[in-house]
Amino acid sequence: MNRVLLFNKPYGVLSQFTDKGTLESPRPTLSSYITEKCFYPAGRLDRDSEGLMVLTDSGPLQARISHPKYKLAKTYWVQVEGTPDDAALNALRSGVVLKDGKTAPAKASQIAPPANLWERTPPVRFRKSVPDAWIALTITEGRNRQIRRMTAHVGLPTLRLIRTQIGGWHLNQLRPGAWRFASETGP
């Protein structure tokens, strides 16, 4: 049986177990939080993004989760600068043209600010003159910084990005820095 671990990656943590690039000023990695042996991340999450990561001890399962050909859906809560209108949401739903090509259609909707959301350190910058809003965005690709590039393309720069779901696995009430074991297929 393949083992699966779900982790809520805090802001500023690298989605890898070592950081050989900055020996003089080490950055926090997964090893600061996860001591279980033989687990490897199935996919990445940028250092300035937060939320759900799936780790497994199975190479084939890791490939099924992270390889683009499997088109596993990933859902994000995205705090954006500005107020989404129908044109911006429809553009995200249709796919937007980025420098590396057109994105696949996404599921996009404006949502209320998530309840019971933890504070981020450092906090998101707040500007009285510019409103912000939250979007739920589900994609089946995983290009480099794709969500941030998509929202910027439609005039809604990302302020905060939290992945809440990968396939059948959900973040639920997992607090930042915490992890738990899960089934191979999700709940």
XYZ file of C-alpha atoms in Angstrom:
187
model
C 0.000 0.000 0.000
C 1.353 3.399 -0.978
C 1.614 5.900 1.848
C 0.347 9.465 1.423
C 0.985 12.456 3.615
C -0.873 15.800 3.363
C 0.996 18.922 4.452
C -0.106 22.543 4.824
C 2.973 24.391 3.563
C 3.435 27.757 5.272
C 4.412 30.893 3.384
C 8.184 31.124 2.869
C 8.885 27.391 3.046
C 10.551 25.671 0.082
C 8.663 22.642 -1.267
C 11.767 20.430 -1.022
C 13.702 18.796 1.803
C 17.072 20.525 1.301
C 18.260 23.976 0.268
C 21.798 23.730 -1.047
C 21.591 27.096 -2.809
C 21.845 29.253 0.305
C 24.268 27.662 2.769
C 25.058 31.014 4.423
C 21.412 31.884 5.043
C 19.341 28.698 4.995
C 15.675 28.938 4.139
C 13.052 26.705 5.783
C 12.316 23.490 3.894
C 9.977 20.527 4.303
C 12.554 18.924 6.612
C 11.747 21.643 9.176
C 8.265 20.112 9.491
C 8.255 16.506 8.245
C 10.496 13.889 9.847
C 8.881 10.829 8.240
C 11.391 9.049 5.993
C 11.047 8.108 2.305
C 8.354 10.672 1.401
C 8.725 12.884 -1.652
C 6.639 15.838 -2.837
C 4.208 15.131 -5.661
C 4.406 18.508 -7.330
C 5.641 21.864 -6.132
C 4.266 24.950 -4.495
C 6.155 28.223 -4.805
C 7.913 29.598 -1.754
C 5.499 32.550 -1.632
C 2.419 30.297 -1.892
C 0.728 28.398 0.906
C -1.420 25.368 1.354
C -1.828 21.747 0.420
C 1.053 19.576 -0.660
C 0.781 15.828 -1.208
C 3.827 13.700 -0.424
C 4.113 9.981 -1.076
C 6.562 7.105 -0.842
C 5.477 5.781 -4.264
C 7.182 6.926 -7.468
C 4.273 5.852 -9.732
C 1.725 7.630 -7.504
C 3.952 10.702 -7.388
C 3.942 10.746 -11.216
C 0.135 10.346 -11.400
C -0.311 13.309 -9.080
C 2.235 15.667 -10.600
C 2.597 14.803 -14.300
C 0.614 17.152 -16.584
C -0.694 14.317 -18.769
C -2.975 13.151 -15.921
C -4.632 16.595 -15.622
C -5.318 16.267 -11.904
C -7.454 19.206 -10.775
C -5.945 21.609 -8.235
C -8.039 24.249 -6.472
C -6.708 27.516 -5.058
C -8.076 30.388 -3.031
C -6.578 33.512 -4.517
C -6.688 36.917 -2.855
C -6.430 39.454 -5.651
C -5.955 43.174 -5.860
C -9.055 44.710 -7.403
C -12.605 43.496 -7.872
C -13.271 40.647 -10.307
C -15.898 41.370 -12.920
C -17.646 38.979 -15.319
C -15.134 39.721 -18.093
C -12.143 38.759 -15.919
C -13.795 35.601 -14.574
C -14.962 34.573 -18.059
C -11.440 35.076 -19.420
C -10.073 32.752 -16.726
C -12.814 30.224 -17.519
C -11.975 30.332 -21.242
C -8.207 30.220 -20.821
C -5.849 33.156 -21.203
C -2.886 33.559 -23.535
C 0.390 33.746 -21.628
C 3.929 33.954 -23.006
C 4.150 30.148 -23.004
C 0.784 29.644 -24.732
C -2.893 29.567 -23.924
C -3.932 28.038 -20.627
C -6.569 25.352 -20.423
C -9.983 26.571 -19.277
C -10.224 26.986 -15.517
C -13.106 26.988 -13.092
C -13.266 30.471 -11.611
C -15.668 32.167 -9.226
C -15.565 34.991 -6.752
C -15.910 33.787 -3.157
C -16.337 35.375 0.261
C -13.152 35.732 2.282
C -12.436 32.206 3.602
C -13.653 31.624 7.147
C -11.121 30.667 9.823
C -8.193 31.550 7.576
C -4.889 31.761 9.425
C -2.842 34.944 9.514
C 0.099 35.023 7.155
C 3.576 36.047 8.250
C 4.429 38.491 6.841
C 0.908 39.853 6.372
C -0.439 40.727 2.935
C 0.010 44.421 2.193
C -3.178 46.406 2.591
C -3.964 49.545 0.601
C -6.998 51.612 1.598
C -7.392 52.977 -1.930
C -7.425 49.576 -3.688
C -10.020 46.925 -2.870
C -9.179 43.257 -2.750
C -11.283 40.148 -3.277
C -11.050 36.345 -3.222
C -11.399 33.959 -6.150
C -11.649 30.162 -6.147
C -9.688 28.917 -9.152
C -9.353 25.295 -10.304
C -6.807 24.339 -12.951
C -5.628 21.072 -14.478
C -2.195 22.294 -15.547
C 0.811 23.206 -13.467
C 2.891 25.743 -15.325
C 5.429 27.841 -13.477
C 3.583 30.490 -11.407
C 0.518 29.883 -13.572
C -2.164 31.201 -11.197
C -0.263 34.436 -10.558
C 0.307 34.966 -14.279
C -3.345 34.230 -15.114
C -4.774 36.659 -12.562
C -2.277 39.361 -13.546
C -3.244 38.868 -17.197
C -6.875 39.719 -16.402
C -5.887 42.763 -14.312
C -6.144 41.159 -10.868
C -2.650 40.769 -9.378
C -2.375 37.981 -6.798
C -1.773 39.089 -3.216
C -2.083 35.692 -1.541
C -2.293 32.161 -2.965
C -3.468 29.115 -1.009
C -3.870 25.663 -2.575
C -6.833 23.931 -0.925
C -7.339 20.777 -2.980
C -5.416 18.333 -5.193
C -7.647 15.725 -6.806
C -9.597 14.092 -3.974
C -7.340 15.436 -1.209
C -8.485 18.526 0.708
C -6.697 20.891 3.058
C -9.699 20.916 5.426
C -8.704 22.162 8.899
C -4.997 21.316 8.592
C -3.111 24.254 10.114
C 0.077 25.728 8.551
C 3.094 23.524 9.251
C 0.909 20.548 10.216
C 0.604 17.272 8.337
C -1.425 14.087 8.483
C -1.538 10.709 6.773
C -4.251 10.165 4.151
C -5.535 7.401 1.916
C -4.013 6.885 -1.523
C -7.153 8.102 -3.316
C -8.217 10.915 -1.048
C -11.070 10.961 1.466
